[in-house]
XYZ file of C-alpha atoms in Angstrom:
783
model
C 73.401 -115.769 40.262
C 70.055 -115.231 38.312
C 69.995 -112.429 35.868
C 67.138 -109.976 35.723
C 66.079 -106.912 33.780
C 66.295 -103.497 35.307
C 62.467 -103.244 35.556
C 62.185 -106.616 37.207
C 60.372 -108.243 34.212
C 61.248 -111.709 33.007
C 63.533 -111.959 29.985
C 61.999 -113.379 26.838
C 64.649 -116.065 26.990
C 63.524 -117.157 30.382
C 61.657 -120.399 30.779
C 57.873 -119.906 30.618
C 58.015 -117.074 27.962
C 56.570 -117.527 24.398
C 58.490 -116.220 21.403
C 56.271 -114.046 18.990
C 58.018 -115.002 15.772
C 57.084 -113.432 12.410
C 55.860 -116.827 11.230
C 53.539 -117.124 14.194
C 52.189 -113.593 13.616
C 51.551 -114.372 9.943
C 49.703 -117.578 10.785
C 47.528 -115.771 13.307
C 46.758 -113.029 10.779
C 45.884 -115.576 8.095
C 43.693 -117.411 10.545
C 41.827 -114.256 11.435
C 41.434 -113.268 7.782
C 40.298 -116.725 6.806
C 37.817 -116.822 9.620
C 36.535 -113.395 8.737
C 36.298 -114.332 5.054
C 34.467 -117.554 5.854
C 32.112 -115.682 8.126
C 31.567 -113.030 5.475
C 31.080 -115.725 2.847
C 28.549 -117.473 5.030
C 26.758 -114.161 5.538
C 26.821 -113.458 1.779
C 25.681 -116.989 0.927
C 22.947 -116.741 3.524
C 21.915 -113.329 2.184
C 21.937 -114.565 -1.376
C 20.025 -117.675 -0.413
C 17.444 -115.510 1.266
C 17.369 -113.008 -1.617
C 17.192 -115.482 -4.528
C 13.580 -116.585 -3.943
C 12.578 -112.942 -3.723
C 14.014 -112.024 -7.119
C 11.439 -110.634 -9.552
C 9.692 -113.022 -11.913
C 11.110 -113.162 -15.414
C 7.752 -112.861 -17.198
C 8.835 -109.665 -18.942
C 11.705 -111.659 -20.476
C 10.173 -115.083 -21.056
C 7.134 -113.390 -22.607
C 8.998 -110.415 -24.079
C 6.563 -107.763 -25.272
C 8.376 -104.440 -25.485
C 6.682 -101.090 -26.006
C 6.233 -100.865 -29.728
C 5.626 -97.552 -31.457
C 2.828 -96.703 -33.838
C 4.103 -97.092 -37.396
C 2.552 -95.516 -40.465
C 3.206 -97.057 -43.885
C 2.461 -96.126 -47.475
C 0.270 -98.445 -49.514
C 3.431 -100.060 -50.887
C 4.981 -100.681 -47.476
C 7.325 -97.705 -47.099
C 7.621 -96.408 -43.529
C 6.450 -92.793 -43.506
C 5.977 -92.097 -39.807
C 6.621 -93.441 -36.327
C 5.132 -92.281 -33.027
C 5.977 -93.327 -29.487
C 8.528 -92.713 -26.771
C 10.514 -95.714 -27.911
C 11.319 -96.217 -31.564
C 11.697 -99.944 -31.924
C 11.358 -102.571 -34.608
C 11.188 -106.025 -33.046
C 13.409 -108.500 -34.890
C 13.932 -112.193 -34.123
C 17.415 -113.576 -33.512
C 17.333 -115.615 -36.738
C 16.768 -112.396 -38.687
C 19.624 -110.461 -37.085
C 22.607 -110.596 -39.460
C 25.656 -112.468 -38.198
C 27.873 -109.412 -38.641
C 25.688 -107.421 -36.240
C 25.797 -110.153 -33.586
C 29.569 -110.466 -33.884
C 30.117 -106.716 -33.654
C 28.107 -106.588 -30.428
C 29.797 -109.642 -28.917
C 33.247 -108.330 -29.840
C 32.833 -105.173 -27.791
C 30.307 -106.143 -25.143
C 30.840 -109.815 -24.258
C 33.070 -112.012 -26.438
C 32.680 -114.957 -23.994
C 28.885 -114.706 -23.987
C 28.372 -118.264 -25.207
C 30.921 -119.686 -22.698
C 29.982 -118.153 -19.334
C 26.951 -118.823 -17.166
C 25.792 -115.264 -16.790
C 28.792 -113.892 -14.898
C 32.188 -113.889 -16.597
C 34.721 -114.509 -13.819
C 37.588 -114.487 -16.304
C 36.420 -111.118 -17.547
C 36.137 -109.785 -14.000
C 39.718 -110.868 -13.225
C 40.997 -109.408 -16.477
C 39.244 -106.075 -15.847
C 40.491 -105.962 -12.257
C 44.103 -106.500 -13.346
C 43.736 -103.931 -16.120
C 42.230 -101.332 -13.787
C 44.848 -101.998 -11.085
C 47.681 -101.369 -13.550
C 46.352 -97.933 -14.358
C 44.724 -98.605 -17.736
C 41.521 -96.984 -18.915
C 38.786 -98.259 -16.615
C 37.095 -101.406 -17.903
C 33.833 -102.998 -16.872
C 33.086 -106.693 -16.788
C 29.293 -106.817 -17.038
C 28.095 -109.523 -19.358
C 25.228 -109.136 -21.792
C 23.082 -111.177 -19.405
C 23.918 -108.799 -16.564
C 23.031 -105.838 -18.776
C 19.664 -107.436 -19.550
C 19.077 -107.940 -15.819
C 20.006 -104.341 -15.107
C 17.927 -102.855 -17.932
C 14.768 -104.795 -17.067
C 14.753 -105.056 -13.301
C 17.255 -102.749 -11.595
C 18.053 -99.087 -11.162
C 21.271 -97.531 -12.418
C 22.622 -96.789 -8.926
C 26.182 -97.957 -8.245
C 25.908 -99.975 -4.994
C 27.068 -103.392 -3.827
C 23.489 -104.418 -3.155
C 22.430 -103.630 -6.698
C 25.493 -105.456 -8.056
C 24.654 -108.506 -5.981
C 21.092 -108.528 -7.275
C 22.438 -108.113 -10.801
C 24.590 -111.246 -10.407
C 21.701 -113.245 -8.954
C 19.357 -112.130 -11.718
C 21.943 -113.006 -14.344
C 22.143 -116.555 -12.953
C 18.356 -116.813 -12.880
C 18.024 -115.518 -16.442
C 20.590 -118.031 -17.688
C 18.601 -120.850 -16.061
C 15.342 -119.819 -17.733
C 16.322 -118.536 -21.182
C 18.619 -119.855 -23.883
C 21.630 -117.831 -24.951
C 19.912 -116.885 -28.214
C 16.808 -115.728 -26.344
C 18.926 -113.541 -24.070
C 20.808 -112.042 -27.018
C 17.549 -111.432 -28.881
C 16.076 -109.530 -25.938
C 19.270 -107.505 -25.539
C 19.468 -106.535 -29.198
C 15.852 -105.376 -29.230
C 15.786 -103.639 -25.846
C 19.064 -101.725 -25.584
C 18.879 -97.941 -25.952
C 21.008 -96.596 -28.811
C 20.282 -92.858 -28.886
C 17.871 -90.766 -31.000
C 14.950 -92.511 -29.233
C 16.061 -95.741 -30.910
C 15.660 -98.971 -28.959
C 17.259 -102.010 -30.527
C 19.618 -102.376 -33.442
C 16.945 -102.724 -36.127
C 15.500 -99.320 -35.281
C 18.996 -97.816 -34.991
C 19.967 -99.097 -38.452
C 16.972 -97.290 -39.911
C 17.497 -94.094 -37.942
C 21.248 -93.708 -38.432
C 21.676 -95.226 -41.887
C 18.178 -95.379 -43.387
C 18.635 -99.110 -43.887
C 17.029 -102.396 -42.991
C 19.179 -104.204 -40.428
C 19.788 -107.094 -42.816
C 21.446 -104.739 -45.299
C 24.107 -103.125 -43.086
C 27.814 -103.473 -43.798
C 30.584 -104.557 -41.411
C 31.598 -100.916 -40.913
C 28.027 -99.878 -40.131
C 27.558 -102.786 -37.737
C 30.699 -101.738 -35.845
C 29.423 -98.170 -35.599
C 26.084 -99.332 -34.162
C 27.787 -101.752 -31.761
C 29.651 -98.833 -30.220
C 26.442 -97.124 -29.071
C 25.292 -99.192 -26.034
C 28.158 -98.068 -23.791
C 27.322 -94.362 -24.173
C 24.586 -93.540 -26.734
C 25.150 -89.795 -26.485
C 28.947 -89.806 -26.453
C 29.243 -92.172 -29.427
C 26.281 -90.849 -31.411
C 27.549 -90.467 -35.025
C 25.099 -87.616 -35.664
C 26.223 -85.518 -32.698
C 29.810 -86.746 -32.184
C 31.044 -88.158 -35.500
C 34.765 -88.119 -34.599
C 34.326 -89.899 -31.280
C 31.928 -92.387 -32.877
C 34.440 -93.080 -35.628
C 37.235 -93.722 -33.113
C 35.118 -96.275 -31.252
C 34.017 -97.905 -34.493
C 37.649 -98.407 -35.518
C 38.409 -100.008 -32.143
C 35.475 -102.402 -32.519
C 36.641 -103.374 -35.993
C 40.047 -104.139 -34.493
C 38.408 -106.319 -31.828
C 36.353 -108.168 -34.447
C 39.487 -108.817 -36.430
C 41.581 -109.959 -33.464
C 38.809 -112.358 -32.389
C 38.663 -113.818 -35.888
C 35.139 -112.588 -36.551
C 36.127 -110.892 -39.805
C 38.851 -111.603 -42.368
C 41.837 -109.409 -43.173
C 40.112 -108.216 -46.336
C 36.872 -107.384 -44.499
C 38.867 -105.541 -41.841
C 40.726 -103.367 -44.340
C 37.582 -102.630 -46.345
C 35.548 -101.727 -43.275
C 38.274 -99.488 -41.865
C 38.334 -97.410 -45.037
C 34.585 -97.366 -45.734
C 33.069 -93.833 -45.531
C 29.816 -93.939 -43.595
C 26.741 -92.040 -44.792
C 25.021 -91.000 -41.591
C 21.511 -89.573 -41.827
C 21.935 -86.124 -40.300
C 18.168 -85.743 -39.962
C 17.440 -88.855 -37.960
C 13.710 -88.191 -37.990
C 13.516 -88.275 -41.756
C 11.823 -91.177 -43.520
C 12.047 -92.439 -47.040
C 9.305 -90.138 -48.284
C 7.998 -86.679 -47.353
C 4.592 -87.615 -45.980
C 4.627 -85.839 -42.637
C 1.093 -84.493 -42.993
C -0.171 -87.947 -43.969
C 1.525 -89.546 -40.958
C 0.088 -86.987 -38.548
C -3.414 -87.379 -40.003
C -3.148 -91.152 -39.614
C -1.887 -90.786 -36.029
C -4.861 -88.631 -35.072
C -7.348 -91.027 -36.668
C -5.832 -94.073 -34.944
C -5.652 -92.317 -31.568
C -9.391 -91.656 -31.714
C -9.910 -95.423 -31.706
C -7.064 -96.823 -29.573
C -6.280 -93.908 -27.213
C -3.027 -94.359 -25.200
C -2.492 -97.895 -26.517
C -1.745 -96.204 -29.825
C 1.891 -95.565 -28.886
C 2.837 -98.820 -27.134
C 0.874 -101.621 -28.767
C 2.906 -101.820 -31.954
C 0.081 -100.869 -34.289
C 0.870 -100.797 -37.992
C -1.193 -98.409 -40.086
C -1.287 -98.902 -43.835
C -2.420 -95.814 -45.698
C -3.766 -95.491 -49.231
C -0.913 -93.152 -50.234
C 1.764 -94.574 -52.536
C 5.403 -93.516 -52.381
C 5.576 -92.623 -56.081
C 2.444 -90.459 -55.932
C 3.518 -88.773 -52.705
C 6.981 -87.997 -54.047
C 5.452 -86.524 -57.214
C 3.022 -84.349 -55.226
C 5.677 -83.116 -52.793
C 8.097 -82.112 -55.542
C 5.368 -80.500 -57.660
C 4.107 -78.394 -54.765
C 7.595 -77.267 -53.721
C 8.465 -76.344 -57.297
C 5.226 -74.425 -57.772
C 5.734 -72.399 -54.589
C 9.381 -71.612 -55.354
C 8.488 -70.559 -58.901
C 6.112 -68.038 -57.346
C 8.916 -66.786 -55.074
C 11.210 -66.253 -58.070
C 8.607 -64.014 -59.710
C 8.485 -61.769 -56.666
C 11.075 -59.672 -54.889
C 13.738 -60.770 -52.433
C 12.827 -59.816 -48.878
C 16.379 -59.814 -47.539
C 18.290 -61.943 -45.000
C 16.442 -63.760 -42.216
C 18.722 -62.503 -39.424
C 22.076 -60.890 -38.627
C 24.817 -61.498 -36.059
C 28.176 -59.919 -35.354
C 30.681 -62.650 -36.169
C 33.540 -62.704 -33.586
C 37.083 -62.255 -34.924
C 38.510 -65.342 -33.154
C 37.884 -68.421 -35.326
C 36.790 -70.693 -32.481
C 34.345 -68.095 -31.183
C 33.150 -67.384 -34.724
C 32.481 -71.067 -35.417
C 30.467 -71.387 -32.216
C 28.454 -68.222 -32.894
C 27.671 -69.304 -36.464
C 26.687 -72.807 -35.374
C 24.399 -71.437 -32.664
C 22.656 -68.981 -34.992
C 22.181 -71.418 -37.878
C 20.590 -73.883 -35.463
C 17.755 -71.350 -35.202
C 17.218 -71.538 -38.975
C 16.779 -75.225 -39.844
C 17.143 -76.312 -43.447
C 13.996 -76.986 -45.443
C 14.966 -79.937 -47.611
C 17.024 -78.367 -50.422
C 16.642 -74.800 -49.118
C 19.737 -74.447 -46.955
C 20.476 -71.826 -44.303
C 23.932 -70.235 -44.608
C 25.914 -67.533 -42.816
C 27.503 -64.870 -45.026
C 31.246 -64.525 -44.358
C 31.939 -62.012 -47.106
C 29.745 -60.290 -49.682
C 30.323 -58.072 -52.719
C 28.067 -57.362 -55.711
C 30.031 -60.052 -57.584
C 30.555 -62.778 -54.961
C 29.065 -64.147 -51.741
C 31.089 -66.463 -49.535
C 28.938 -68.264 -46.981
C 29.148 -71.259 -44.660
C 26.441 -73.846 -43.890
C 25.673 -75.565 -40.593
C 27.711 -78.578 -41.730
C 30.784 -76.353 -42.069
C 30.832 -76.384 -45.870
C 32.004 -73.094 -47.374
C 29.958 -71.993 -50.392
C 30.776 -69.414 -53.077
C 27.937 -67.837 -55.051
C 28.480 -65.712 -58.130
C 27.021 -64.859 -61.534
C 23.425 -65.925 -62.081
C 23.300 -67.281 -58.530
C 23.235 -63.691 -57.237
C 20.413 -62.447 -59.482
C 17.613 -62.820 -56.944
C 19.431 -60.807 -54.259
C 21.517 -58.492 -56.427
C 19.883 -55.226 -55.336
C 20.581 -56.106 -51.680
C 24.309 -56.454 -52.332
C 24.892 -52.839 -53.353
C 25.969 -49.958 -51.145
C 22.530 -48.384 -51.648
C 20.769 -51.310 -49.943
C 19.263 -50.365 -46.563
C 21.400 -51.706 -43.675
C 18.548 -53.745 -42.197
C 18.099 -55.682 -45.457
C 21.564 -55.723 -46.943
C 23.352 -58.991 -47.655
C 26.571 -58.587 -45.701
C 28.906 -60.394 -43.299
C 26.872 -61.984 -40.505
C 23.650 -62.234 -42.546
C 21.660 -65.466 -42.526
C 20.532 -66.218 -46.067
C 18.987 -69.171 -47.898
C 20.758 -70.951 -50.712
C 19.900 -73.796 -53.039
C 21.590 -75.759 -55.793
C 19.984 -75.244 -59.178
C 20.203 -78.506 -61.057
C 22.429 -79.920 -58.336
C 25.491 -77.887 -59.330
C 25.793 -74.120 -58.972
C 24.521 -72.451 -55.806
C 22.107 -69.533 -55.865
C 20.446 -67.244 -53.342
C 16.802 -67.979 -52.593
C 14.411 -67.450 -49.687
C 11.892 -69.328 -47.580
C 8.400 -68.678 -48.937
C 5.737 -66.862 -46.965
C 2.887 -68.309 -49.002
C 1.450 -71.737 -48.328
C 0.095 -74.421 -50.585
C -1.780 -77.707 -50.519
C -2.289 -80.642 -52.835
C -4.401 -83.775 -52.603
C -5.126 -86.525 -55.111
C -7.652 -89.330 -54.729
C -9.076 -92.313 -56.543
C -12.453 -91.312 -57.984
C -13.901 -94.819 -57.685
C -13.699 -95.111 -53.892
C -12.031 -91.951 -52.526
C -8.693 -93.547 -51.580
C -6.205 -90.713 -51.122
C -3.154 -91.290 -53.343
C -1.118 -88.232 -52.330
C -1.491 -85.480 -49.752
C 0.785 -82.533 -49.044
C -0.658 -80.198 -46.425
C 1.872 -77.389 -46.726
C 5.296 -76.339 -47.941
C 7.249 -77.603 -44.921
C 5.672 -79.590 -42.082
C 8.479 -78.773 -39.648
C 7.849 -75.065 -40.158
C 4.042 -75.117 -40.250
C 2.103 -78.159 -39.055
C -1.253 -76.690 -40.085
C -2.694 -79.096 -42.641
C -4.081 -76.935 -45.440
C -5.688 -79.920 -47.156
C -8.022 -80.650 -44.268
C -7.979 -77.537 -42.072
C -7.809 -74.552 -44.432
C -11.331 -73.295 -45.107
C -10.876 -70.979 -48.053
C -13.028 -69.355 -50.721
C -13.026 -71.647 -53.766
C -13.696 -68.828 -56.222
C -14.381 -69.847 -59.801
C -13.571 -73.503 -59.061
C -17.012 -73.624 -57.391
C -18.884 -72.546 -60.536
C -19.295 -76.055 -62.008
C -21.577 -77.032 -59.108
C -23.874 -74.121 -59.859
C -23.867 -75.101 -63.553
C -24.663 -78.690 -62.571
C -27.644 -77.479 -60.524
C -28.948 -75.490 -63.509
C -29.042 -78.619 -65.699
C -31.707 -79.943 -63.332
C -33.707 -76.736 -63.804
C -34.125 -76.903 -67.554
C -30.930 -75.205 -68.749
C -28.490 -76.892 -71.111
C -24.892 -76.251 -72.203
C -26.367 -74.557 -75.295
C -28.517 -72.084 -73.353
C -27.616 -68.522 -74.364
C -26.778 -66.217 -71.468
C -25.883 -62.568 -71.630
C -22.380 -61.673 -70.437
C -23.208 -58.109 -69.501
C -22.914 -56.008 -66.325
C -25.531 -56.622 -63.661
C -26.269 -55.164 -60.237
C -28.292 -56.242 -57.198
C -29.616 -54.435 -54.178
C -28.849 -55.414 -50.584
C -31.969 -57.532 -50.258
C -30.876 -59.818 -53.053
C -27.313 -60.298 -51.796
C -27.979 -60.639 -48.081
C -25.695 -57.724 -47.352
C -24.980 -54.605 -49.318
C -25.688 -53.568 -52.904
C -23.515 -55.510 -55.304
C -22.138 -54.733 -58.756
C -20.005 -57.748 -59.688
C -17.488 -57.687 -62.525
C -15.720 -60.188 -64.708
C -12.118 -60.931 -63.737
C -10.718 -59.131 -66.795
C -13.337 -56.368 -66.747
C -14.488 -57.343 -70.252
C -18.009 -58.338 -71.329
C -18.701 -60.370 -74.467
C -22.493 -60.259 -74.648
C -24.685 -63.303 -75.335
C -22.850 -66.660 -75.306
C -23.628 -70.301 -74.606
C -23.508 -71.576 -71.076
C -20.692 -73.900 -72.200
C -18.593 -70.982 -73.381
C -19.405 -69.066 -70.201
C -17.758 -71.827 -68.139
C -14.863 -72.171 -70.550
C -14.064 -68.475 -70.177
C -15.032 -68.458 -66.474
C -17.393 -65.534 -66.928
C -18.710 -64.249 -63.613
C -21.790 -62.641 -65.143
C -22.892 -65.974 -66.607
C -22.619 -67.798 -63.262
C -24.495 -65.055 -61.445
C -27.350 -65.051 -63.957
C -27.571 -68.850 -63.723
C -27.835 -68.822 -59.925
C -30.328 -65.948 -60.044
C -32.470 -68.032 -62.357
C -32.440 -71.275 -60.357
C -32.503 -69.561 -56.961
C -29.677 -69.207 -54.475
C -31.440 -71.464 -51.954
C -31.765 -74.273 -54.485
C -28.145 -73.779 -55.520
C -27.012 -74.051 -51.913
C -29.044 -77.202 -51.252
C -27.906 -78.814 -54.488
C -24.198 -78.343 -53.748
C -24.536 -80.310 -50.504
C -24.912 -83.395 -52.718
C -21.210 -83.048 -53.470
C -20.258 -82.861 -49.805
C -20.163 -79.093 -49.296
C -21.408 -77.677 -45.985
C -24.544 -75.572 -46.333
C -23.627 -73.369 -43.386
C -20.295 -72.451 -44.976
C -21.935 -71.574 -48.298
C -24.827 -69.172 -47.561
C -27.703 -68.941 -50.076
C -26.811 -65.602 -51.621
C -25.915 -64.753 -55.194
C -22.239 -64.421 -54.231
C -22.303 -68.239 -54.018
C -22.136 -68.203 -57.827
C -18.561 -66.880 -57.579
C -17.462 -69.268 -54.846
C -17.690 -66.796 -51.991
C -18.377 -69.556 -49.453
C -15.722 -71.774 -47.894
C -14.344 -75.251 -48.525
C -11.171 -77.303 -48.088
C -9.033 -78.984 -50.748
C -10.092 -82.370 -49.375
C -13.749 -81.475 -49.724
C -13.109 -80.266 -53.269
C -11.475 -83.595 -54.143
C -14.590 -85.483 -53.110
C -16.815 -83.026 -54.948
C -14.995 -83.169 -58.285
C -14.824 -86.969 -58.046
C -18.610 -86.937 -58.581
C -18.160 -85.472 -62.073
C -15.325 -87.908 -62.767
C -17.050 -91.152 -61.776
C -20.430 -90.532 -63.360
C -22.370 -89.048 -60.467
C -21.463 -91.010 -57.334
C -20.484 -89.534 -53.971
C -17.268 -91.012 -52.568
C -15.623 -89.815 -49.370
C -11.845 -89.407 -49.455
C -10.220 -91.726 -46.916
C -6.629 -92.299 -45.816
C -6.303 -95.536 -43.839
C -6.681 -98.843 -45.661
C -6.139 -101.056 -42.603
C -4.665 -101.240 -39.099
C -2.883 -104.343 -37.801
C -1.326 -105.245 -34.469
C 2.358 -106.114 -34.018
C 1.671 -109.707 -35.122
C -0.073 -108.658 -38.312
C -3.611 -109.356 -37.147
C -6.035 -106.981 -38.888
C -7.811 -104.825 -36.302
C -9.744 -102.594 -38.681
C -10.150 -102.301 -42.413
C -11.620 -99.610 -44.640
C -14.981 -100.232 -46.256
C -15.385 -97.131 -48.429
C -18.387 -96.015 -50.419
C -17.818 -96.881 -54.067
C -18.848 -95.506 -57.410
C -21.278 -97.717 -59.274
C -23.380 -98.463 -56.194
C -26.866 -97.014 -56.682
C -27.137 -95.947 -53.048
C -24.176 -93.616 -53.572
C -25.537 -91.802 -56.615
C -26.050 -88.089 -55.961
C -26.484 -86.625 -59.464
C -27.855 -87.919 -62.744
C -25.299 -89.726 -64.891
C -26.294 -87.440 -67.773
C -25.585 -84.391 -65.630
C -22.100 -85.718 -64.814
C -21.470 -86.390 -68.514
C -22.500 -82.875 -69.604
C -20.463 -81.256 -66.838
C -17.458 -83.364 -67.765
C -17.743 -82.325 -71.410
C -17.874 -78.636 -70.417
C -14.902 -79.050 -68.055
C -12.951 -80.692 -70.866
C -13.509 -77.527 -72.876
C -11.983 -75.482 -70.043
C -8.779 -77.471 -70.632
C -8.983 -77.407 -74.426
C -9.963 -73.788 -74.994
C -10.272 -71.942 -71.691
C -8.318 -70.961 -68.581
C -6.581 -74.336 -68.155
C -4.946 -74.819 -71.566
C -1.540 -75.283 -69.877
C -2.739 -78.801 -69.032
C -2.598 -79.671 -72.741
C 1.101 -80.313 -72.135
C -0.001 -83.699 -70.761
C -1.209 -84.597 -74.270
C -4.287 -86.404 -73.014
C -7.845 -85.819 -74.302
C -9.441 -87.171 -71.118
C -8.510 -84.296 -68.777
C -11.194 -82.083 -67.263
C -10.875 -79.291 -64.752
C -11.510 -75.770 -63.582
C -9.290 -72.967 -62.412
C -10.258 -70.809 -59.468
C -9.133 -67.321 -58.510
C -10.945 -65.519 -55.717
C -11.725 -61.840 -55.389
C -8.562 -59.701 -55.148
C -6.452 -62.763 -56.114
C -6.312 -64.048 -52.526
C -6.751 -67.756 -53.277
C -5.643 -69.667 -56.354
C -7.040 -73.129 -57.201
C -7.047 -75.796 -59.811
C -9.348 -78.779 -59.608
C -8.887 -81.384 -62.315
C -9.354 -85.071 -62.995
C -9.439 -88.005 -65.326
C -12.038 -90.734 -64.915
C -9.981 -92.528 -62.226
C -7.910 -89.811 -60.536
C -8.832 -86.392 -59.139
C -6.354 -83.773 -57.957
C -6.792 -80.438 -56.171
C -4.091 -77.759 -55.883
C -4.350 -74.578 -53.807
C -2.037 -71.644 -53.087
C -2.479 -68.655 -50.788
C -1.304 -66.875 -47.649
C -2.332 -68.088 -44.201
C -3.233 -64.508 -43.421
C -5.206 -63.800 -46.611
C -3.711 -61.142 -48.856
C -3.288 -60.420 -52.542
C -1.053 -62.894 -54.364
C -0.271 -60.384 -57.084
C -2.408 -58.716 -59.710
C -1.426 -61.152 -62.446
C -1.499 -64.281 -60.287
C -4.349 -66.695 -61.049
C -5.321 -70.286 -60.439
C -4.170 -71.085 -63.965
C -0.746 -69.582 -63.333
C -0.195 -70.708 -59.753
C -2.142 -73.841 -58.872
C -2.413 -75.477 -62.299
C 1.393 -75.976 -62.691
C 1.431 -77.891 -59.379
C -1.406 -80.103 -60.618
C 0.384 -80.676 -63.931
C 3.658 -81.493 -62.156
C 1.945 -84.227 -60.194
C -0.145 -85.617 -63.049
C 2.854 -85.869 -65.385
C 4.087 -88.709 -63.186
C 0.875 -90.028 -61.684
C -1.004 -90.564 -64.967
C 1.698 -92.689 -66.594
C -0.047 -95.865 -65.460
C -3.559 -94.687 -66.320
C -4.725 -95.402 -69.873
C -6.739 -92.751 -71.711
C -10.451 -93.483 -71.360
C -13.201 -92.223 -73.636
C -16.407 -91.482 -71.794
C -19.470 -93.383 -72.954
C -22.561 -91.255 -73.703
C -25.200 -92.320 -71.175
C -28.762 -93.193 -72.118
C -31.272 -90.382 -71.914
C -29.251 -87.789 -73.837
C -29.999 -86.624 -77.358
C -27.495 -84.996 -79.660
C -28.242 -82.029 -81.886
C -25.272 -80.764 -83.835
C -22.291 -80.914 -81.484
C -24.298 -80.472 -78.309
C -26.093 -82.895 -76.018
C -29.447 -82.334 -74.273
C -31.571 -84.190 -71.750
C -34.084 -86.262 -73.707
C -36.912 -84.608 -71.765
C -35.548 -81.156 -72.657
C -34.608 -81.384 -76.338
C -33.579 -78.326 -78.341
C -36.334 -75.714 -78.331
C -37.694 -76.692 -74.912
C -36.684 -76.027 -71.321
C -35.457 -72.531 -70.541
C -35.755 -70.672 -73.812
C -35.374 -67.132 -72.548
C -35.015 -65.310 -69.305
C -34.952 -61.599 -68.630
C -33.178 -60.804 -65.367
C -33.462 -57.035 -65.909
C -36.506 -54.861 -66.655
C -38.957 -56.182 -69.181
C -39.019 -54.638 -72.648
C -41.898 -53.807 -74.998
C -44.222 -56.590 -76.233
C -42.415 -56.542 -79.581
C -39.068 -56.938 -77.862
C -40.448 -59.770 -75.734
C -41.698 -61.551 -78.870
C -38.300 -61.213 -80.491
C -36.598 -62.696 -77.428
C -39.000 -65.624 -77.250
C -38.195 -66.461 -80.849
C -34.588 -67.225 -79.925
C -34.593 -70.778 -78.637
C -32.550 -71.795 -75.562
C -31.662 -68.258 -74.602
C -31.179 -66.781 -71.180
C -30.655 -63.009 -71.009
């Protein structure tokens, strides 16, 4: 009998049935998968074949011309400024130190020189590592990163990855390995606007790339993966951890020896906390140069890789910067403490307190050696404060002197130094800390070569980051008594001589003579010494003498004459107040003007840029300044310049600028300047080859202090600079020009010998005939 199932279906064991064994099922599955894979592969190959010809051209790589910033250099090649979105310093592969290459390869692509653009071994290794639950690893080669950075977006898609692989193959076929690595090491972003490792070495360590150590190279090599996360300025601990890992990789790959490994691991790194800082404080110079170059090259200025070489030297600039800062802070010490800059309530919880302090101090950036600090505890005998870096400072003894009255119980609450107060501190002599304050006054200093006007140093203010207004070029201020020499110079062309006798006595003028209201000028000290020589009048800076001189020669003539020195007529109206410097000028203009006396009578225009080159060093523009000694540039008689110089030397020897005698040089000439109500303080001085102008005052004009003068405020800044700047300038004795005659100790124009020219002048009411005869008998007198 035939057997059958209950549902009438045929048994699997019956003839005609097929057994579905596991082996058969597996074979079918493999067949389907293989077929699908082959089909997919064919589709991918077809897609890639279709996509490859459409890949972008590699011109940007084969002819690599990255955006290069504008760079400003000192005359001796020191980088003082950089402008552009991308801070980059293009460096060829042969100039990249081996240690830097190895550090990058160790962490980014140690098989770079073995693979063909895509590292299949690396992909497999990363896949296994990721599958086993390790920290996620990538497998992009350096070539793939170049492809991504130049041609692709950062989106994470299969399509983009496929294009990345194709581009990597194409790049490998068209560039050598060294060319690819060179592009990568110049193009990669490394934080702080730095592109490329050469720029990063300068920004993070203040070093040339060729000078970095193994430890520094490892730190820089850690940046490409995550420039923000591993930034040693912002995240020093995380950056240090990654650096140590890279050193371990370098060691395990045999790139560095055991000794190098141990040394590098222990090496403390000196990170530049102010990544924008250059080797010299020349921020105002750099900005001036940027503006001048932009006028010529417009938007190309920031991408073409222009190199601007200024006339400023590092040594001169350093000397000027330090002298100005010292002069301003000396003024601050003579005046009262204004109290803390701000207050906060410090939370009791340490973590909250640290965050609150850090946030507040960020609003009060340091100014070089003037550090912002938060007071943690304060008594009349001790202040404990913390800086933004976390350093705890204790101030006691003499360090408290400046702020002592604000530490007592009697101090008003809104000015008291107490817990939560933001104060300024500085290290006197680099050791003990003391309380100080940010100055409210401003200052400017400029020095230039008198033979052609090349600017040797320029400091436009106390702190560029706090006030970008350039007081050397933009501050139009009253020059005060420092303007008097130009009026004296004009009088020499109107028959007066240094020996002319002028009466230092009170004088008054009605509104018609002054152009405004009735005027009764006074001498600075309120004292009047009667008749004296014109030379002595300048030495003692007597206002009455200058006024009588200008009244004699005419205010209109005086105004016109001063334009020879570069002064603007419209800013110096032709009224008698011009004799006291009541017009307006800038320190830069004053430098050019005083250079005329220094160089024998020639007008030179101060200039800043010596030359501009492109990224390849080709000179695009070069300065062609007016020079002393060229007849076309003469603006005053050589004899006039000689006589003025001799009178200005007396100002230094016997007058208001005797502090300059500390330089122990007989060839120094100059003039102090203090304006009405002590609002502006000046000193303009020079030797035959170098002129310097110092100015101090408030941006919103106000009294500097009743005892503050140009000789006390501006002259010390000038001296501080010249003490260093004049070391390489020999003392020069001025040669007496032809056309002068000497009588006694005084010189006269040959055409106006003693007894001729202006012999007497009565600027008041005329006397009796007998009195007039007596006056005329006194030769070379001006009453």
